[in-house]
GROMACS .gro file of C-alpha atoms in nm:
model
  515
    1MET     CA    1  -2.277   1.055   1.181
    2SER     CA    2  -1.926   1.040   1.039
    3SER     CA    3  -1.770   1.333   0.866
    4THR     CA    4  -1.758   1.132   0.545
    5LEU     CA    5  -2.131   1.082   0.548
    6LYS     CA    6  -2.189   1.448   0.628
    7ALA     CA    7  -1.972   1.541   0.334
    8GLN     CA    8  -2.172   1.315   0.110
    9LEU     CA    9  -2.496   1.474   0.222
   10ALA     CA   10  -2.372   1.834   0.199
   11PRO     CA   11  -2.555   2.026  -0.075
   12LEU     CA   12  -2.362   2.197  -0.354
   13PRO     CA   13  -2.475   2.491  -0.570
   14TRP     CA   14  -2.707   2.375  -0.845
   15THR     CA   15  -2.483   2.533  -1.107
   16GLU     CA   16  -2.190   2.322  -0.988
   17ILE     CA   17  -2.401   2.005  -0.999
   18LEU     CA   18  -2.515   2.101  -1.349
   19VAL     CA   19  -2.153   2.133  -1.462
   20TYR     CA   20  -2.079   1.786  -1.322
   21TRP     CA   21  -2.379   1.642  -1.506
   22VAL     CA   22  -2.281   1.807  -1.836
   23LEU     CA   23  -1.918   1.695  -1.810
   24SER     CA   24  -2.015   1.341  -1.705
   25PHE     CA   25  -2.277   1.296  -1.977
   26GLY     CA   26  -2.063   1.466  -2.240
   27SER     CA   27  -1.756   1.256  -2.158
   28HIS     CA   28  -1.963   0.939  -2.194
   29LEU     CA   29  -2.099   1.042  -2.533
   30TYR     CA   30  -1.766   1.160  -2.668
   31SER     CA   31  -1.580   0.853  -2.541
   32PHE     CA   32  -1.839   0.623  -2.699
   33TYR     CA   33  -1.818   0.822  -3.023
   34GLU     CA   34  -1.439   0.783  -3.034
   35LEU     CA   35  -1.471   0.409  -2.968
   36HIS     CA   36  -1.738   0.386  -3.239
   37LYS     CA   37  -1.501   0.550  -3.490
   38PHE     CA   38  -1.219   0.315  -3.392
   39SER     CA   39  -1.455   0.017  -3.426
   40LYS     CA   40  -1.564   0.119  -3.774
   41GLU     CA   41  -1.207   0.190  -3.885
   42HIS     CA   42  -1.108  -0.167  -3.797
   43GLU     CA   43  -1.435  -0.338  -3.885
   44ALA     CA   44  -1.287  -0.522  -4.184
   45GLY     CA   45  -1.001  -0.664  -3.979
   46LEU     CA   46  -1.231  -0.772  -3.699
   47GLU     CA   47  -1.463  -0.935  -3.950
   48ARG     CA   48  -1.174  -1.124  -4.112
   49GLY     CA   49  -1.084  -1.254  -3.768
   50PHE     CA   50  -1.434  -1.405  -3.737
   51LEU     CA   51  -1.506  -1.169  -3.448
   52LEU     CA   52  -1.815  -1.008  -3.606
   53GLU     CA   53  -2.138  -1.139  -3.752
   54GLU     CA   54  -2.427  -0.997  -3.950
   55GLY     CA   55  -2.631  -0.756  -3.741
   56LEU     CA   56  -3.001  -0.762  -3.667
   57LEU     CA   57  -3.040  -0.462  -3.898
   58ARG     CA   58  -2.929  -0.469  -4.259
   59GLY     CA   59  -2.596  -0.299  -4.314
   60PHE     CA   60  -2.480  -0.336  -3.953
   61LYS     CA   61  -2.233  -0.578  -3.804
   62ARG     CA   62  -2.277  -0.725  -3.458
   63ASP     CA   63  -2.013  -0.812  -3.199
   64PRO     CA   64  -2.110  -1.150  -3.047
   65SER     CA   65  -1.789  -1.186  -2.842
   66ASP     CA   66  -1.948  -1.132  -2.500
   67PHE     CA   67  -2.001  -1.493  -2.394
   68GLU     CA   68  -2.269  -1.429  -2.134
   69TRP     CA   69  -2.487  -1.215  -2.360
   70SER     CA   70  -2.461  -1.452  -2.656
   71PHE     CA   71  -2.513  -1.754  -2.430
   72TRP     CA   72  -2.823  -1.630  -2.248
   73THR     CA   73  -2.988  -1.463  -2.548
   74GLY     CA   74  -2.932  -1.783  -2.746
   75TRP     CA   75  -3.093  -1.992  -2.474
   76ALA     CA   76  -3.375  -1.741  -2.437
   77LYS     CA   77  -3.466  -1.781  -2.803
   78LYS     CA   78  -3.427  -2.157  -2.785
   79SER     CA   79  -3.626  -2.238  -2.472
   80LEU     CA   80  -3.578  -2.027  -2.159
   81LEU     CA   81  -3.799  -1.737  -2.264
   82TRP     CA   82  -4.084  -1.980  -2.335
   83THR     CA   83  -4.039  -2.170  -2.009
   84LEU     CA   84  -4.043  -1.839  -1.818
   85ILE     CA   85  -4.367  -1.745  -1.994
   86GLY     CA   86  -4.502  -2.087  -1.899
   87HIS     CA   87  -4.407  -2.022  -1.536
   88GLY     CA   88  -4.596  -1.693  -1.543
   89ALA     CA   89  -4.903  -1.862  -1.688
   90ILE     CA   90  -4.898  -2.148  -1.434
   91SER     CA   91  -4.850  -1.903  -1.148
   92ARG     CA   92  -5.137  -1.683  -1.262
   93LEU     CA   93  -5.381  -1.966  -1.325
   94SER     CA   94  -5.306  -2.143  -0.999
   95SER     CA   95  -5.338  -1.814  -0.806
   96ILE     CA   96  -5.684  -1.757  -0.953
   97PHE     CA   97  -5.831  -2.108  -0.940
   98TYR     CA   98  -5.628  -2.307  -0.684
   99PRO     CA   99  -5.430  -2.062  -0.466
  100LYS     CA  100  -5.350  -2.332  -0.207
  101PHE     CA  101  -5.176  -2.536  -0.474
  102ARG     CA  102  -4.974  -2.253  -0.626
  103VAL     CA  103  -4.643  -2.345  -0.459
  104PRO     CA  104  -4.658  -2.719  -0.543
  105ALA     CA  105  -4.770  -2.635  -0.897
  106LEU     CA  106  -4.472  -2.402  -0.945
  107THR     CA  107  -4.238  -2.660  -0.794
  108ILE     CA  108  -4.357  -2.938  -1.024
  109TYR     CA  109  -4.337  -2.703  -1.321
  110GLY     CA  110  -3.984  -2.600  -1.225
  111VAL     CA  111  -3.866  -2.963  -1.203
  112LEU     CA  112  -4.029  -3.051  -1.537
  113ALA     CA  113  -3.889  -2.741  -1.711
  114ALA     CA  114  -3.539  -2.817  -1.578
  115SER     CA  115  -3.571  -3.179  -1.693
  116ILE     CA  116  -3.668  -3.072  -2.043
  117VAL     CA  117  -3.384  -2.821  -2.076
  118LEU     CA  118  -3.105  -2.996  -1.881
  119GLY     CA  119  -3.214  -3.352  -1.940
  120ILE     CA  120  -3.276  -3.626  -1.685
  121LYS     CA  121  -2.905  -3.673  -1.618
  122GLY     CA  122  -2.851  -3.304  -1.559
  123VAL     CA  123  -3.138  -3.285  -1.312
  124GLY     CA  124  -3.004  -3.604  -1.156
  125VAL     CA  125  -2.679  -3.422  -1.075
  126LEU     CA  126  -2.878  -3.147  -0.904
  127LEU     CA  127  -3.087  -3.398  -0.711
  128LEU     CA  128  -2.771  -3.575  -0.596
  129HIS     CA  129  -2.627  -3.247  -0.468
  130LEU     CA  130  -2.960  -3.157  -0.309
  131GLY     CA  131  -2.984  -3.493  -0.133
  132LEU     CA  132  -2.630  -3.479   0.004
  133SER     CA  133  -2.669  -3.121   0.123
  134PHE     CA  134  -3.004  -3.196   0.284
  135SER     CA  135  -2.871  -3.505   0.460
  136VAL     CA  136  -2.567  -3.329   0.605
  137ALA     CA  137  -2.785  -3.034   0.714
  138GLN     CA  138  -2.984  -3.270   0.938
  139LEU     CA  139  -2.672  -3.302   1.156
  140ARG     CA  140  -2.704  -2.929   1.232
  141LYS     CA  141  -2.331  -2.869   1.216
  142PRO     CA  142  -2.252  -2.552   1.013
  143ALA     CA  143  -1.889  -2.656   0.960
  144LEU     CA  144  -1.996  -2.992   0.814
  145SER     CA  145  -2.255  -2.826   0.592
  146TRP     CA  146  -1.997  -2.580   0.462
  147THR     CA  147  -1.749  -2.860   0.397
  148CYS     CA  148  -2.006  -3.068   0.213
  149ASN     CA  149  -2.129  -2.785  -0.006
  150LEU     CA  150  -1.781  -2.657  -0.087
  151LEU     CA  151  -1.680  -3.006  -0.195
  152LEU     CA  152  -1.990  -3.026  -0.413
  153LEU     CA  153  -1.898  -2.694  -0.576
  154CYS     CA  154  -1.543  -2.818  -0.631
  155THR     CA  155  -1.676  -3.114  -0.831
  156LEU     CA  156  -1.752  -2.862  -1.106
  157HIS     CA  157  -1.376  -2.836  -1.166
  158ILE     CA  158  -1.286  -3.207  -1.166
  159GLN     CA  159  -1.174  -3.287  -1.520
  160PRO     CA  160  -1.301  -3.647  -1.545
  161LEU     CA  161  -1.646  -3.542  -1.423
  162GLN     CA  162  -1.649  -3.255  -1.669
  163GLU     CA  163  -1.576  -3.494  -1.955
  164ILE     CA  164  -1.852  -3.732  -1.845
  165GLN     CA  165  -2.107  -3.451  -1.821
  166ARG     CA  166  -2.001  -3.304  -2.155
  167GLY     CA  167  -2.072  -3.643  -2.308
  168TRP     CA  168  -2.436  -3.614  -2.208
  169TYR     CA  169  -2.494  -3.323  -2.444
  170GLU     CA  170  -2.459  -3.259  -2.814
  171ILE     CA  171  -2.331  -2.901  -2.787
  172GLU     CA  172  -2.105  -2.726  -2.538
  173GLU     CA  173  -2.369  -2.466  -2.447
  174GLU     CA  174  -2.590  -2.737  -2.296
  175TYR     CA  175  -2.308  -2.843  -2.066
  176TYR     CA  176  -2.243  -2.481  -1.965
  177LEU     CA  177  -2.609  -2.440  -1.876
  178LEU     CA  178  -2.580  -2.736  -1.639
  179LEU     CA  179  -2.260  -2.588  -1.496
  180PHE     CA  180  -2.426  -2.252  -1.426
  181SER     CA  181  -2.735  -2.417  -1.281
  182VAL     CA  182  -2.534  -2.631  -1.039
  183ALA     CA  183  -2.327  -2.329  -0.930
  184VAL     CA  184  -2.632  -2.111  -0.859
  185CYS     CA  185  -2.817  -2.397  -0.688
  186GLY     CA  186  -2.507  -2.448  -0.473
  187LEU     CA  187  -2.573  -2.109  -0.313
  188ARG     CA  188  -2.928  -2.219  -0.239
  189PHE     CA  189  -2.811  -2.543  -0.079
  190ILE     CA  190  -2.572  -2.348   0.147
  191SER     CA  191  -2.852  -2.108   0.239
  192PHE     CA  192  -3.089  -2.391   0.333
  193SER     CA  193  -2.823  -2.583   0.524
  194LEU     CA  194  -2.710  -2.290   0.738
  195GLU     CA  195  -3.063  -2.168   0.809
  196HIS     CA  196  -3.149  -2.519   0.926
  197CYS     CA  197  -2.836  -2.539   1.144
  198TRP     CA  198  -2.902  -2.202   1.307
  199CYS     CA  199  -3.275  -2.234   1.354
  200PRO     CA  200  -3.394  -2.594   1.315
  201PHE     CA  201  -3.735  -2.615   1.156
  202ASN     CA  202  -4.014  -2.765   1.363
  203ARG     CA  203  -4.166  -2.941   1.067
  204GLY     CA  204  -4.083  -3.295   0.964
  205GLY     CA  205  -3.817  -3.392   0.715
  206VAL     CA  206  -4.066  -3.437   0.431
  207VAL     CA  207  -4.193  -3.080   0.469
  208GLN     CA  208  -3.838  -2.947   0.481
  209LEU     CA  209  -3.752  -3.141   0.168
  210TYR     CA  210  -4.064  -3.007  -0.002
  211TRP     CA  211  -3.964  -2.645   0.066
  212LEU     CA  212  -3.606  -2.713  -0.040
  213PHE     CA  213  -3.736  -2.850  -0.372
  214SER     CA  214  -3.957  -2.544  -0.412
  215TYR     CA  215  -3.667  -2.309  -0.332
  216THR     CA  216  -3.420  -2.490  -0.556
  217PHE     CA  217  -3.642  -2.531  -0.862
  218TYR     CA  218  -3.817  -2.193  -0.851
  219HIS     CA  219  -3.790  -2.140  -1.225
  220PRO     CA  220  -3.725  -1.764  -1.266
  221PHE     CA  221  -3.419  -1.782  -1.039
  222PHE     CA  222  -3.309  -2.134  -1.130
  223TYR     CA  223  -3.039  -2.079  -1.393
  224ASN     CA  224  -2.880  -1.743  -1.322
  225GLY     CA  225  -3.039  -1.582  -1.017
  226PRO     CA  226  -3.071  -1.325  -0.874
  227ILE     CA  227  -3.004  -1.479  -0.535
  228ILE     CA  228  -3.261  -1.480  -0.256
  229THR     CA  229  -3.204  -1.653   0.078
  230TYR     CA  230  -3.400  -1.959   0.183
  231LYS     CA  231  -3.541  -1.774   0.486
  232ASP     CA  232  -3.675  -1.489   0.272
  233TYR     CA  233  -3.812  -1.727   0.012
  234ILE     CA  234  -4.025  -1.942   0.242
  235GLU     CA  235  -4.148  -1.641   0.444
  236GLN     CA  236  -4.262  -1.463   0.131
  237MET     CA  237  -4.409  -1.772  -0.035
  238ARG     CA  238  -4.615  -1.848   0.276
  239ARG     CA  239  -4.784  -1.512   0.273
  240PRO     CA  240  -5.155  -1.547   0.204
  241ALA     CA  241  -5.251  -1.466  -0.151
  242GLU     CA  242  -5.403  -1.121  -0.193
  243GLU     CA  243  -5.746  -1.069  -0.337
  244SER     CA  244  -5.784  -1.022  -0.708
  245ASP     CA  245  -5.879  -0.653  -0.676
  246ARG     CA  246  -5.518  -0.572  -0.757
  247ASP     CA  247  -5.524  -0.750  -1.093
  248LYS     CA  248  -5.525  -0.418  -1.274
  249SER     CA  249  -5.215  -0.291  -1.089
  250ALA     CA  250  -5.037  -0.623  -1.154
  251PHE     CA  251  -5.116  -0.594  -1.524
  252SER     CA  252  -4.989  -0.235  -1.533
  253TYR     CA  253  -4.670  -0.342  -1.357
  254PHE     CA  254  -4.623  -0.626  -1.606
  255VAL     CA  255  -4.666  -0.397  -1.908
  256LEU     CA  256  -4.439  -0.122  -1.775
  257ARG     CA  257  -4.168  -0.358  -1.653
  258SER     CA  258  -4.176  -0.557  -1.978
  259GLY     CA  259  -4.134  -0.232  -2.169
  260ARG     CA  260  -3.833  -0.140  -1.957
  261ILE     CA  261  -3.672  -0.480  -2.010
  262MET     CA  262  -3.725  -0.451  -2.385
  263LEU     CA  263  -3.566  -0.105  -2.377
  264TRP     CA  264  -3.265  -0.241  -2.188
  265TRP     CA  265  -3.234  -0.525  -2.439
  266CYS     CA  266  -3.245  -0.277  -2.728
  267ILE     CA  267  -2.975  -0.063  -2.564
  268ALA     CA  268  -2.751  -0.367  -2.513
  269GLU     CA  269  -2.796  -0.476  -2.875
  270TYR     CA  270  -2.738  -0.121  -3.000
  271MET     CA  271  -2.410  -0.104  -2.807
  272ILE     CA  272  -2.269  -0.420  -2.966
  273HIS     CA  273  -2.383  -0.303  -3.311
  274VAL     CA  274  -2.202   0.032  -3.299
  275MET     CA  275  -1.908  -0.044  -3.065
  276TYR     CA  276  -1.710  -0.366  -3.097
  277MET     CA  277  -1.563  -0.339  -2.746
  278HIS     CA  278  -1.563  -0.712  -2.671
  279SER     CA  279  -1.382  -0.808  -2.992
  280ILE     CA  280  -1.130  -0.532  -2.929
  281GLN     CA  281  -1.064  -0.626  -2.567
  282SER     CA  282  -1.026  -0.994  -2.653
  283ASN     CA  283  -0.741  -0.920  -2.898
  284GLU     CA  284  -0.420  -0.768  -2.764
  285THR     CA  285  -0.328  -0.646  -3.113
  286TYR     CA  286  -0.623  -0.408  -3.121
  287LEU     CA  287  -0.565  -0.303  -2.761
  288GLU     CA  288  -0.210  -0.210  -2.849
  289ILE     CA  289  -0.306  -0.010  -3.159
  290LEU     CA  290  -0.554   0.206  -2.978
  291PRO     CA  291  -0.439   0.568  -3.035
  292PRO     CA  292  -0.098   0.593  -2.865
  293TRP     CA  293  -0.023   0.817  -2.568
  294ALA     CA  294   0.109   1.135  -2.729
  295LEU     CA  295   0.347   1.236  -2.450
  296GLY     CA  296   0.441   1.601  -2.485
  297LYS     CA  297   0.214   1.659  -2.786
  298HIS     CA  298  -0.097   1.867  -2.821
  299PHE     CA  299  -0.351   1.825  -2.540
  300ILE     CA  300  -0.628   1.748  -2.787
  301LEU     CA  301  -0.439   1.439  -2.900
  302ASN     CA  302  -0.402   1.330  -2.539
  303THR     CA  303  -0.771   1.385  -2.477
  304SER     CA  304  -0.858   1.184  -2.787
  305SER     CA  305  -0.636   0.899  -2.670
  306PHE     CA  306  -0.800   0.908  -2.329
  307CYS     CA  307  -1.145   0.908  -2.488
  308VAL     CA  308  -1.080   0.600  -2.702
  309THR     CA  309  -0.928   0.396  -2.420
  310GLY     CA  310  -1.166   0.548  -2.167
  311GLY     CA  311  -1.450   0.473  -2.406
  312LEU     CA  312  -1.346   0.108  -2.420
  313ALA     CA  313  -1.340   0.085  -2.040
  314LEU     CA  314  -1.671   0.270  -2.004
  315ALA     CA  315  -1.836   0.066  -2.278
  316LEU     CA  316  -1.729  -0.265  -2.121
  317VAL     CA  317  -1.858  -0.181  -1.774
  318GLN     CA  318  -2.174  -0.009  -1.903
  319PHE     CA  319  -2.260  -0.306  -2.121
  320PHE     CA  320  -2.207  -0.534  -1.822
  321TYR     CA  321  -2.454  -0.318  -1.629
  322VAL     CA  322  -2.718  -0.310  -1.904
  323LYS     CA  323  -2.675  -0.683  -1.963
  324TYR     CA  324  -2.765  -0.762  -1.603
  325LEU     CA  325  -3.059  -0.524  -1.611
  326VAL     CA  326  -3.199  -0.768  -1.867
  327LEU     CA  327  -3.072  -1.093  -1.713
  328PHE     CA  328  -3.197  -1.002  -1.364
  329GLY     CA  329  -3.487  -0.785  -1.477
  330LEU     CA  330  -3.706  -1.054  -1.633
  331PRO     CA  331  -3.675  -1.309  -1.348
  332SER     CA  332  -3.728  -1.031  -1.092
  333MET     CA  333  -4.042  -0.919  -1.269
  334LEU     CA  334  -4.190  -1.271  -1.259
  335ALA     CA  335  -4.087  -1.309  -0.894
  336THR     CA  336  -4.258  -0.981  -0.805
  337LEU     CA  337  -4.577  -1.102  -0.975
  338ASP     CA  338  -4.545  -1.413  -0.755
  339LYS     CA  339  -4.545  -1.180  -0.447
  340LEU     CA  340  -4.177  -1.235  -0.378
  341VAL     CA  341  -3.945  -0.943  -0.305
  342PRO     CA  342  -3.642  -0.992  -0.530
  343PRO     CA  343  -3.319  -0.795  -0.488
  344ASN     CA  344  -3.308  -0.459  -0.659
  345VAL     CA  345  -3.172  -0.454  -1.011
  346PRO     CA  346  -2.813  -0.331  -1.045
  347ARG     CA  347  -2.738   0.036  -0.993
  348CYS     CA  348  -2.571   0.224  -1.279
  349VAL     CA  349  -2.195   0.171  -1.267
  350SER     CA  350  -2.124   0.530  -1.371
  351ILE     CA  351  -2.247   0.653  -1.032
  352MET     CA  352  -2.052   0.390  -0.837
  353TYR     CA  353  -1.771   0.571  -0.660
  354SER     CA  354  -1.642   0.304  -0.421
  355PHE     CA  355  -1.568  -0.067  -0.400
  356THR     CA  356  -1.811  -0.095  -0.109
  357GLY     CA  357  -2.091   0.067  -0.305
  358MET     CA  358  -2.027  -0.155  -0.606
  359TRP     CA  359  -2.066  -0.468  -0.396
  360ARG     CA  360  -2.373  -0.340  -0.215
  361HIS     CA  361  -2.568  -0.216  -0.513
  362PHE     CA  362  -2.470  -0.412  -0.824
  363ASP     CA  363  -2.565  -0.767  -0.726
  364GLU     CA  364  -2.766  -0.696  -0.413
  365GLY     CA  365  -2.878  -1.056  -0.371
  366LEU     CA  366  -2.522  -1.193  -0.371
  367TYR     CA  367  -2.414  -0.915  -0.133
  368ARG     CA  368  -2.686  -1.004   0.118
  369TRP     CA  369  -2.599  -1.372   0.084
  370LEU     CA  370  -2.230  -1.306   0.157
  371ILE     CA  371  -2.311  -1.085   0.454
  372ARG     CA  372  -2.555  -1.333   0.608
  373TYR     CA  373  -2.363  -1.657   0.556
  374ILE     CA  374  -1.995  -1.557   0.559
  375TYR     CA  375  -1.922  -1.206   0.688
  376VAL     CA  376  -2.148  -1.196   0.997
  377PRO     CA  377  -2.094  -1.558   1.112
  378LEU     CA  378  -1.716  -1.502   1.102
  379GLY     CA  379  -1.746  -1.197   1.326
  380GLY     CA  380  -1.754  -0.913   1.076
  381SER     CA  381  -1.682  -0.575   1.232
  382ARG     CA  382  -1.789  -0.681   1.582
  383HIS     CA  383  -1.459  -0.837   1.689
  384GLY     CA  384  -1.187  -0.599   1.584
  385LEU     CA  385  -0.990  -0.511   1.275
  386LEU     CA  386  -0.824  -0.848   1.214
  387CYS     CA  387  -1.156  -1.031   1.233
  388LYS     CA  388  -1.309  -0.782   0.991
  389MET     CA  389  -1.020  -0.827   0.747
  390LEU     CA  390  -1.048  -1.206   0.770
  391SER     CA  391  -1.426  -1.204   0.724
  392THR     CA  392  -1.403  -0.975   0.423
  393GLY     CA  393  -1.115  -1.172   0.272
  394LEU     CA  394  -1.295  -1.505   0.304
  395ALA     CA  395  -1.609  -1.356   0.148
  396PHE     CA  396  -1.409  -1.243  -0.156
  397GLY     CA  397  -1.227  -1.576  -0.160
  398PHE     CA  398  -1.557  -1.761  -0.180
  399VAL     CA  399  -1.678  -1.539  -0.463
  400CYS     CA  400  -1.355  -1.613  -0.649
  401LEU     CA  401  -1.400  -1.989  -0.598
  402TRP     CA  402  -1.767  -1.976  -0.697
  403HIS     CA  403  -1.684  -1.796  -1.022
  404GLY     CA  404  -1.425  -2.059  -1.111
  405GLY     CA  405  -1.110  -1.965  -0.921
  406HIS     CA  406  -0.907  -1.873  -1.231
  407ASP     CA  407  -0.591  -1.667  -1.193
  408TYR     CA  408  -0.749  -1.343  -1.316
  409LEU     CA  409  -1.035  -1.393  -1.069
  410GLN     CA  410  -0.784  -1.427  -0.788
  411TYR     CA  411  -0.631  -1.091  -0.882
  412TRP     CA  412  -0.980  -0.939  -0.912
  413ALA     CA  413  -1.085  -1.067  -0.569
  414LEU     CA  414  -0.758  -0.945  -0.415
  415MET     CA  415  -0.803  -0.598  -0.567
  416ASN     CA  416  -1.157  -0.575  -0.436
  417TRP     CA  417  -1.052  -0.693  -0.090
  418VAL     CA  418  -0.774  -0.435  -0.072
  419GLY     CA  419  -1.006  -0.166  -0.209
  420VAL     CA  420  -1.272  -0.232   0.055
  421LEU     CA  421  -1.008  -0.240   0.332
  422VAL     CA  422  -0.854   0.090   0.219
  423GLU     CA  423  -1.195   0.258   0.202
  424ASN     CA  424  -1.291   0.135   0.547
  425GLY     CA  425  -0.949   0.237   0.677
  426LEU     CA  426  -0.991   0.591   0.546
  427LYS     CA  427  -1.339   0.609   0.695
  428SER     CA  428  -1.204   0.503   1.034
  429PHE     CA  429  -0.914   0.750   1.003
  430PHE     CA  430  -1.144   1.045   0.937
  431ALA     CA  431  -1.367   0.935   1.224
  432ILE     CA  432  -1.080   0.980   1.476
  433SER     CA  433  -1.184   1.260   1.711
  434PHE     CA  434  -0.874   1.474   1.647
  435ILE     CA  435  -0.898   1.443   1.268
  436HIS     CA  436  -1.273   1.493   1.278
  437SER     CA  437  -1.241   1.810   1.487
  438MET     CA  438  -0.969   1.948   1.262
  439LEU     CA  439  -1.181   1.892   0.952
  440GLU     CA  440  -1.487   2.048   1.114
  441GLN     CA  441  -1.288   2.360   1.205
  442ASN     CA  442  -1.109   2.412   0.874
  443PHE     CA  443  -1.342   2.281   0.604
  444SER     CA  444  -1.700   2.364   0.517
  445ALA     CA  445  -1.944   2.080   0.455
  446ALA     CA  446  -1.936   2.148   0.081
  447MET     CA  447  -1.555   2.144   0.073
  448LYS     CA  448  -1.547   1.816   0.265
  449ARG     CA  449  -1.777   1.667   0.004
  450ARG     CA  450  -1.542   1.784  -0.270
  451CYS     CA  451  -1.251   1.621  -0.088
  452VAL     CA  452  -1.449   1.298  -0.063
  453ALA     CA  453  -1.513   1.315  -0.438
  454VAL     CA  454  -1.139   1.358  -0.502
  455LEU     CA  455  -1.062   1.046  -0.298
  456SER     CA  456  -1.351   0.866  -0.468
  457ALA     CA  457  -1.204   0.947  -0.811
  458PHE     CA  458  -0.892   0.745  -0.725
  459SER     CA  459  -1.109   0.467  -0.580
  460THR     CA  460  -1.322   0.464  -0.895
  461ALA     CA  461  -1.014   0.438  -1.115
  462MET     CA  462  -0.903   0.127  -0.926
  463LEU     CA  463  -1.261  -0.004  -0.934
  464ILE     CA  464  -1.268   0.030  -1.312
  465LEU     CA  465  -0.932  -0.146  -1.333
  466SER     CA  466  -1.059  -0.438  -1.122
  467ASN     CA  467  -1.374  -0.460  -1.335
  468LEU     CA  468  -1.165  -0.470  -1.652
  469VAL     CA  469  -0.966  -0.760  -1.505
  470PHE     CA  470  -1.294  -0.938  -1.425
  471LEU     CA  471  -1.451  -0.873  -1.765
  472GLY     CA  472  -1.150  -0.902  -1.994
  473GLY     CA  473  -0.879  -1.085  -1.806
  474LEU     CA  474  -0.534  -0.991  -1.685
  475HIS     CA  475  -0.414  -0.874  -2.026
  476VAL     CA  476  -0.682  -0.604  -2.046
  477GLY     CA  477  -0.613  -0.481  -1.694
  478ARG     CA  478  -0.236  -0.484  -1.757
  479ILE     CA  479  -0.265  -0.280  -2.077
  480PHE     CA  480  -0.507  -0.031  -1.919
  481TRP     CA  481  -0.269   0.014  -1.624
  482LYS     CA  482   0.034   0.056  -1.849
  483ARG     CA  483  -0.119   0.304  -2.089
  484VAL     CA  484  -0.303   0.516  -1.832
  485PHE     CA  485  -0.090   0.512  -1.520
  486ILE     CA  486   0.261   0.432  -1.652
  487GLN     CA  487   0.289   0.582  -1.999
  488GLY     CA  488   0.019   0.842  -1.948
  489TRP     CA  489   0.071   0.937  -1.583
  490SER     CA  490   0.116   1.305  -1.670
  491THR     CA  491  -0.110   1.337  -1.973
  492ILE     CA  492  -0.387   1.077  -1.959
  493ALA     CA  493  -0.437   1.004  -1.590
  494PRO     CA  494  -0.511   1.368  -1.488
  495PRO     CA  495  -0.804   1.424  -1.729
  496MET     CA  496  -0.933   1.074  -1.649
  497LEU     CA  497  -0.931   1.149  -1.276
  498ALA     CA  498  -1.097   1.484  -1.344
  499PHE     CA  499  -1.384   1.313  -1.523
  500LEU     CA  500  -1.403   1.047  -1.251
  501TYR     CA  501  -1.430   1.328  -0.998
  502CYS     CA  502  -1.740   1.448  -1.185
  503PHE     CA  503  -1.878   1.092  -1.187
  504ALA     CA  504  -1.820   1.069  -0.812
  505GLN     CA  505  -2.004   1.395  -0.750
  506ILE     CA  506  -2.301   1.265  -0.947
  507GLY     CA  507  -2.288   0.944  -0.743
  508LEU     CA  508  -2.277   1.139  -0.417
  509GLU     CA  509  -2.570   1.349  -0.532
  510TRP     CA  510  -2.763   1.035  -0.623
  511THR     CA  511  -2.688   0.888  -0.280
  512SER     CA  512  -2.792   1.210  -0.105
  513HIS     CA  513  -3.113   1.252  -0.304
  514PRO     CA  514  -3.222   0.913  -0.440
  515PRO     CA  515  -3.515   0.918  -0.685
   0.00000   0.00000   0.00000
């Protein structure tokens, strides 16, 4: 076991852990309070800029500027929530009365639901991609399958095709739904193709095509994931249906999980009713008029400045986390009721203290997909440092391309790649026998853990910066960097790193003693 892992597992006095909890929780509340005050002070200006709308509760305004949340909640009200309920009903009825026909029933339902929502032309695009990917996979050449599927994904960015597809729909949101569906299904086509190339199925082509249809059009995962590999899907779907003596436990799970999803939805809506973080981050004027860095002035003013800007950063990443608890939570619940094993829902970002941990535990399905189909086939850590760097870099490059390949995504992917390499480099450095022996002789296990938390605080700061670039674009990341690390290097950065140290200790404690 490496010294780093030992340090993570080393226990600390309960009073010290309590202090970290109090400081972490208190800093969140105070930062959010400062951001709330700033939001209310500039509510009139934001409303004049058409950045706010009437809230769900009388007397409250609502910030609808987060595209994903507004997009998916709008579609949920319009049709997706009802089609997901229909999936649950079809799955339950077929499991009770015709268990042998459950998979074909769900497949037919998925195709029909997609046709109703996306239209015949939209489903036709998916079927064209499916047919091409399936045909190339029969050649059992991974390189050809990758080339085919990457070209299919690139068609999403061809301007003439975009204009043609936009013409099929009356509103832009309908085109975006097709775009997201094709992108997510592209991951499924790659999964099927590579699994077939590596381990050719003994069944005939019709049976393969049947399972590919089932995998592609499985309705809970169809539009937005989470991602599950083709191998896992067919293995889990082929499991014999359990007896109905567990109906009561399934009902209890459904009630409890639905309650949790509703709670997450309420928290997300509450956040955009009391903190207008997305409207603020989308407008450089408001970013620039956040309380200025009071260099050389009273420490309380510096702390207040940190709390407003820190509150904006925390609010953005925390909302992103809560949003995906909802967006992944409902499909995962339905998949679990279908006896599938979906990826775990995202882990709280406030206890993420490394780039590696963020990738492993936020979107677990995408992480497993990248490891299985890109990182390991390219050699991973088995063939030396250069191979590991190349495998990691290509994995991040693919994620950048899959998300759209925009300039800010390129910077985000590069920052994550460098962050993962630096963390792995430090881990390898501390594992050197001489360094390891020196640390063992001069530092207690508890002190080593504190040193790890110090390093993790710097890693977390860069992780937050990369997330701000991903969520808000280059201008948000640039302003955060300038105001925290350039203008506030002596007044703002130190208290921020101190609080991030507390966050890291909570994350280490969570890792050491998971619930």
